[in-house]
Every structure is written in structure tokens, then in C-alpha cells.
XYZ file of C-alpha atoms in Angstrom:
306
model
C -25.822 -10.005 -3.345
C -22.557 -8.304 -2.350
C -19.740 -7.517 -4.761
C -17.428 -10.007 -3.004
C -19.954 -12.820 -3.353
C -20.456 -12.067 -7.043
C -16.702 -12.017 -7.519
C -16.210 -15.432 -5.908
C -19.051 -16.987 -7.914
C -17.834 -15.500 -11.206
C -14.259 -16.689 -10.633
C -15.422 -20.175 -9.673
C -17.570 -20.444 -12.793
C -14.793 -19.276 -15.098
C -12.277 -21.606 -13.440
C -14.366 -24.762 -13.722
C -16.736 -24.139 -16.629
C -14.141 -22.873 -19.054
C -11.708 -25.593 -18.111
C -14.388 -28.113 -19.098
C -15.274 -26.492 -22.451
C -12.044 -27.785 -24.006
C -13.326 -31.326 -23.453
C -16.769 -30.332 -24.742
C -15.271 -28.980 -27.962
C -13.134 -32.105 -28.260
C -16.282 -34.266 -28.344
C -18.089 -31.939 -30.763
C -15.292 -31.735 -33.357
C -15.068 -35.517 -33.570
C -18.027 -35.209 -35.939
C -18.472 -31.530 -36.811
C -15.961 -29.144 -38.437
C -14.299 -27.006 -35.715
C -15.357 -23.610 -37.021
C -18.924 -24.832 -37.473
C -18.927 -25.927 -33.821
C -18.055 -22.350 -32.824
C -20.783 -21.084 -35.141
C -23.433 -23.370 -33.634
C -22.291 -22.551 -30.111
C -22.336 -18.785 -30.378
C -24.804 -17.967 -33.156
C -27.542 -20.235 -31.808
C -26.907 -19.238 -28.222
C -26.657 -15.536 -29.070
C -29.880 -15.378 -31.070
C -31.864 -17.220 -28.388
C -30.413 -15.006 -25.651
C -31.128 -11.793 -27.601
C -34.740 -12.871 -28.187
C -34.996 -13.507 -24.442
C -33.769 -9.965 -23.688
C -36.403 -8.504 -26.021
C -39.080 -10.611 -24.329
C -37.912 -9.234 -20.984
C -38.395 -5.703 -22.308
C -34.779 -4.629 -22.816
C -35.417 -2.958 -26.175
C -32.926 -2.496 -29.000
C -29.532 -1.013 -28.007
C -28.255 2.034 -29.864
C -25.844 1.653 -32.765
C -22.789 2.664 -30.719
C -23.524 -0.029 -28.138
C -24.113 -2.644 -30.845
C -20.784 -1.811 -32.517
C -18.946 -1.979 -29.199
C -20.420 -5.357 -28.282
C -19.840 -6.704 -31.798
C -16.155 -5.718 -31.673
C -15.622 -7.522 -28.366
C -17.551 -10.539 -29.676
C -15.440 -10.680 -32.833
C -12.239 -10.707 -30.778
C -13.366 -13.149 -28.061
C -16.029 -15.578 -29.231
C -15.034 -15.161 -32.888
C -11.277 -15.188 -33.455
C -10.399 -16.387 -29.955
C -12.599 -19.479 -30.061
C -12.276 -20.732 -33.630
C -8.500 -20.944 -33.230
C -8.959 -23.092 -30.121
C -11.537 -25.330 -31.822
C -9.214 -25.825 -34.795
C -6.199 -26.644 -32.626
C -8.150 -29.287 -30.690
C -8.134 -31.451 -33.809
C -4.373 -31.789 -33.562
C -3.564 -31.733 -29.829
C -4.844 -32.972 -26.456
C -7.323 -30.621 -24.809
C -4.995 -29.960 -21.874
C -2.185 -28.766 -24.138
C -4.498 -26.428 -26.032
C -5.670 -25.013 -22.715
C -2.013 -24.527 -21.776
C -1.371 -22.570 -24.990
C -4.338 -20.364 -24.128
C -2.756 -19.846 -20.702
C -0.252 -17.482 -22.345
C -3.049 -14.876 -22.310
C -1.530 -12.861 -19.411
C 1.638 -12.343 -21.471
C -0.336 -10.851 -24.353
C -2.404 -8.762 -21.939
C 0.751 -7.351 -20.314
C 2.256 -6.407 -23.676
C -0.929 -4.999 -25.236
C -1.786 -3.088 -22.079
C 1.654 -1.473 -22.172
C 1.582 -0.687 -25.900
C -2.019 0.420 -26.426
C -3.872 1.027 -23.162
C -2.444 2.019 -19.760
C 1.168 2.400 -21.028
C 2.160 0.867 -17.688
C 5.501 -0.930 -17.767
C 5.499 -4.465 -16.346
C 7.007 -4.954 -12.910
C 10.218 -6.891 -12.474
C 8.266 -9.954 -11.307
C 5.914 -9.622 -14.254
C 8.838 -9.335 -16.665
C 10.514 -12.407 -15.171
C 7.218 -14.290 -15.482
C 6.936 -13.212 -19.115
C 10.428 -14.523 -19.895
C 9.837 -17.785 -17.996
C 6.502 -18.332 -19.727
C 7.932 -17.692 -23.185
C 10.833 -20.062 -22.464
C 8.332 -22.735 -21.431
C 6.412 -22.260 -24.672
C 9.546 -22.522 -26.823
C 10.464 -25.722 -24.959
C 6.917 -27.060 -25.391
C 6.778 -26.306 -29.119
C 10.118 -28.111 -29.632
C 10.786 -26.119 -32.789
C 13.958 -28.042 -33.661
C 12.019 -31.325 -33.893
C 11.746 -32.233 -37.620
C 8.616 -34.357 -37.102
C 5.656 -33.365 -39.226
C 2.346 -32.108 -37.827
C 0.778 -35.555 -37.671
C 3.584 -36.929 -35.486
C 4.129 -33.962 -33.164
C 2.448 -33.704 -29.787
C 2.257 -29.932 -30.265
C 1.540 -29.013 -33.893
C 3.292 -25.738 -34.788
C 0.727 -24.134 -37.098
C -2.329 -24.805 -34.877
C -0.293 -23.606 -31.880
C 0.538 -20.340 -33.659
C -3.149 -19.909 -34.477
C -3.999 -20.303 -30.791
C -1.438 -17.616 -29.953
C -3.048 -15.314 -32.547
C -6.461 -16.040 -31.054
C -5.116 -15.251 -27.584
C -3.813 -11.899 -28.824
C -7.277 -11.105 -30.179
C -8.865 -12.245 -26.915
C -6.466 -10.086 -24.878
C -7.173 -7.030 -27.016
C -10.942 -7.488 -26.777
C -10.752 -7.970 -23.007
C -8.650 -4.839 -22.512
C -10.783 -2.777 -24.897
C -14.130 -3.787 -23.394
C -14.137 -1.397 -20.373
C -13.478 1.543 -22.722
C -16.471 0.837 -24.964
C -20.102 1.835 -24.687
C -21.923 -1.481 -24.263
C -25.548 -2.562 -23.699
C -26.669 -4.054 -20.402
C -24.589 -7.168 -19.553
C -27.010 -9.895 -20.670
C -27.787 -8.130 -23.945
C -24.114 -7.353 -24.485
C -23.366 -11.057 -24.087
C -26.019 -11.928 -26.682
C -24.689 -9.470 -29.270
C -21.107 -10.570 -28.698
C -22.104 -14.199 -29.200
C -23.982 -13.349 -32.405
C -21.008 -11.393 -33.782
C -18.622 -14.227 -32.951
C -21.047 -16.776 -34.401
C -21.390 -14.868 -37.679
C -17.604 -14.657 -37.978
C -17.328 -18.391 -37.295
C -20.036 -19.125 -39.885
C -18.207 -17.082 -42.505
C -14.861 -18.777 -41.878
C -16.505 -22.208 -41.824
C -18.192 -21.665 -45.186
C -14.914 -20.454 -46.696
C -12.452 -22.956 -45.216
C -14.517 -26.050 -44.316
C -16.682 -28.454 -46.310
C -18.996 -31.480 -45.923
C -21.279 -29.567 -43.540
C -24.445 -31.488 -44.458
C -22.728 -34.859 -44.113
C -21.337 -33.823 -40.741
C -24.762 -32.779 -39.448
C -26.237 -36.085 -40.600
C -23.510 -37.941 -38.692
C -24.153 -36.242 -35.344
C -24.420 -38.640 -32.402
C -25.935 -38.239 -28.949
C -22.503 -37.221 -27.640
C -22.227 -34.552 -30.342
C -25.630 -33.051 -29.522
C -24.851 -33.155 -25.786
C -21.483 -31.458 -26.329
C -22.977 -28.649 -28.441
C -25.799 -28.056 -25.947
C -23.282 -28.016 -23.082
C -21.112 -25.498 -24.918
C -24.091 -23.224 -25.573
C -25.812 -23.369 -22.188
C -22.914 -23.858 -19.769
C -19.873 -22.694 -21.710
C -21.448 -19.616 -23.288
C -24.389 -18.513 -21.150
C -22.764 -19.293 -17.817
C -18.985 -19.178 -18.350
C -18.849 -16.391 -20.945
C -21.241 -14.168 -18.996
C -19.175 -14.673 -15.831
C -15.992 -13.710 -17.687
C -17.571 -10.564 -19.158
C -18.650 -9.538 -15.669
C -15.096 -10.068 -14.402
C -13.334 -8.022 -17.094
C -15.675 -5.108 -16.411
C -15.813 -5.326 -12.615
C -12.749 -7.132 -11.251
C -9.030 -6.212 -11.135
C -7.283 -7.474 -14.310
C -4.664 -9.365 -12.310
C -7.405 -11.309 -10.524
C -9.369 -12.024 -13.691
C -6.208 -13.361 -15.346
C -5.816 -16.092 -12.715
C -8.207 -18.316 -14.674
C -5.389 -18.771 -17.202
C -3.495 -21.150 -14.911
C -6.544 -22.884 -13.441
C -8.193 -23.806 -16.761
C -5.278 -25.966 -18.027
C -5.306 -27.984 -14.809
C -9.052 -28.628 -15.157
C -8.644 -29.437 -18.875
C -5.710 -31.826 -18.238
C -7.684 -33.652 -15.543
C -10.894 -33.995 -17.576
C -9.026 -34.984 -20.746
C -7.262 -37.746 -18.817
C -10.508 -39.045 -17.256
C -12.822 -38.939 -20.287
C -10.513 -39.158 -23.312
C -7.504 -40.998 -21.914
C -5.174 -38.153 -22.876
C -1.662 -38.693 -21.503
C 1.143 -36.135 -21.835
C 4.812 -36.801 -22.499
C 7.490 -35.934 -19.953
C 8.547 -32.976 -22.102
C 5.012 -31.585 -22.150
C 4.621 -31.980 -18.391
C 7.915 -30.154 -17.740
C 6.994 -27.402 -20.211
C 3.541 -27.106 -18.645
C 5.059 -26.582 -15.198
C 7.414 -23.901 -16.552
C 4.616 -22.081 -18.373
C 2.291 -22.132 -15.373
C 5.062 -20.782 -13.126
C 5.526 -17.964 -15.627
C 1.779 -17.257 -15.717
C 1.611 -17.121 -11.915
C 4.530 -14.669 -11.822
C 2.951 -12.523 -14.536
C -0.331 -12.447 -12.645
C 1.327 -11.579 -9.331
C 3.486 -8.962 -11.010
C 0.702 -7.015 -12.713
C 0.560 -3.429 -11.506
C -2.774 -2.461 -10.003
C -4.235 0.237 -12.179
C -7.339 2.282 -11.691
C -10.307 0.730 -13.406
C -12.690 2.716 -15.531
C -15.597 0.679 -14.279
C -17.343 0.672 -10.951
C -18.116 -2.679 -9.308
C -21.775 -3.577 -9.615
C -23.237 -4.127 -6.168
């Protein structure tokens, strides 16, 4: 299979699959605590996938590779995902996906400060300003309404931003690390993220046994979908992209996922956005597009896998 074909498939999977995982998590957290959902998704999926790699004769990676994969997993499937799962309890899935869409802004800033030291282009800078303005308008900070009555809850939104910063750092750091072969790297990253989610769930959440006893068919289906499709398929495709595709192309998923999430949330959960949220969403997505277009093309440390 050619590099171009792999690239198209990986982008398509990340666009559609990840846009749908917001709805999947929404169904799962109706019964289960959010952080426990992330734990089940990544720890279960990671252990099964790692056992599969051993069965296929991959062997045990060296300690340096394990540490590298664990660091990326902590940033992405750990911190990045539990913040999203938590926020979904307070906001429509489409809005949470929109908050995650600020990822290119964090990637531009972190890349400049810690990695390539490349200054953003004028278009990228304009996109950054437009996107941040859209977020301030969306958050409606001057609104005195409490969390329960706000369409966009401030604290969960700030957590999503923090998770996006962690995700951006892990994505940018990944090409510089020594990692196992892709499928085994995915397994270790999922295990690391799952262990982090388990720890945070045990510390901050309760009623785990009661929640498990209350699981419905929809809950089981959502968790299985998140593990098999969201993690095995979508996460693996994203890891391939960040190691083999130009960053500005990989980042395009950030403005496709919210559209998919908005559409699915409206169809399956009846989620309807206010006029303010729709206007803010348009502003943010325009900013994300400009940031993506304005990214400077930098030499990649990785070589495309043919």
C-alpha cells in the first residue's frame, strides 16, 4: 500500500471515528463515572492489544521504548481523554469537541516554545487570535449563571483546555522519542493512559460497584465501541499520522471532528445549540482553519512508512 493511500485512510478514520467517540462517551458516562470510562476504554484495550503483540512474536520492548510510549500515553489517552470524559457530563458532545478543536493553537505555541522554535506565520497568528476570541465569546465569562445553568461550564472547559495542552505536548514529543513498533506502542500508550485514569477515578470518583451493576446494553455497546473503534482504529490512525504526516495536515482533524460530533449529537441525543454557541463555533473553526493553513512546513524527523 502506498504512502498516499495510507495517509488518506488514516485521515478519514481520524475524521469520522474520533468525531463519533464524543457520542460514545456521552452514552457511557450516563451510567459510569467519566474517569472510569477512560480506564475501561484504554486499560482493557491496551492489555488485550499488548497480549496480541506478544502472541504475534513481537517480544518485550526495551525500557527506553516503554518509557517513551508511556509518556505519550499519559499525555494523550490519560490526561487528554479524562478531561474530555469529565466535561461531557456538563456540556453537549459537539461543544466539547469544539473545545478540543483549539488543539492547533496549543500545538503552535508549544512548538514555538519547546520544539522547532519556529515563529507562527502571519496567517497562523491571525488564526490564533480569531480562535481565542471565539473561545472567549463561547465561554461567556461575564455571564453570572452557575455551572448547572450554563451551556458551557467554565471549570470543565478549562480542564479540556488543560487536556488539549497535554495532548499537544505528547503529539509534538512523540517523533523525538524512541518507541516500540506502532501496534505495540499503541498498546503501551493505552495501558499507561488507562492506569492514570484508574488512579484518578479511585481518588476522585465513587460508587464504582453500583455503577457497574447499573450498566445497560447501551453502556456495554458504548464501551466496546470506544475500545475497538475509538482506540484500536482511531487512536492507531492518529499515532501513524503524527509520526508520518505533516503536522499541518494532521491538525485538520480538529475542525472536522466538531462537525461530526455536532451532527451525531443532534441525531442521537437531540442536542441543540444556542445562537451564541453556533456563532462562536463558526468563529473558532475559522480560526482553526487559518492556524492550520498558516503552519510553517518544517522538516520531519520521521520518514514516511511505505
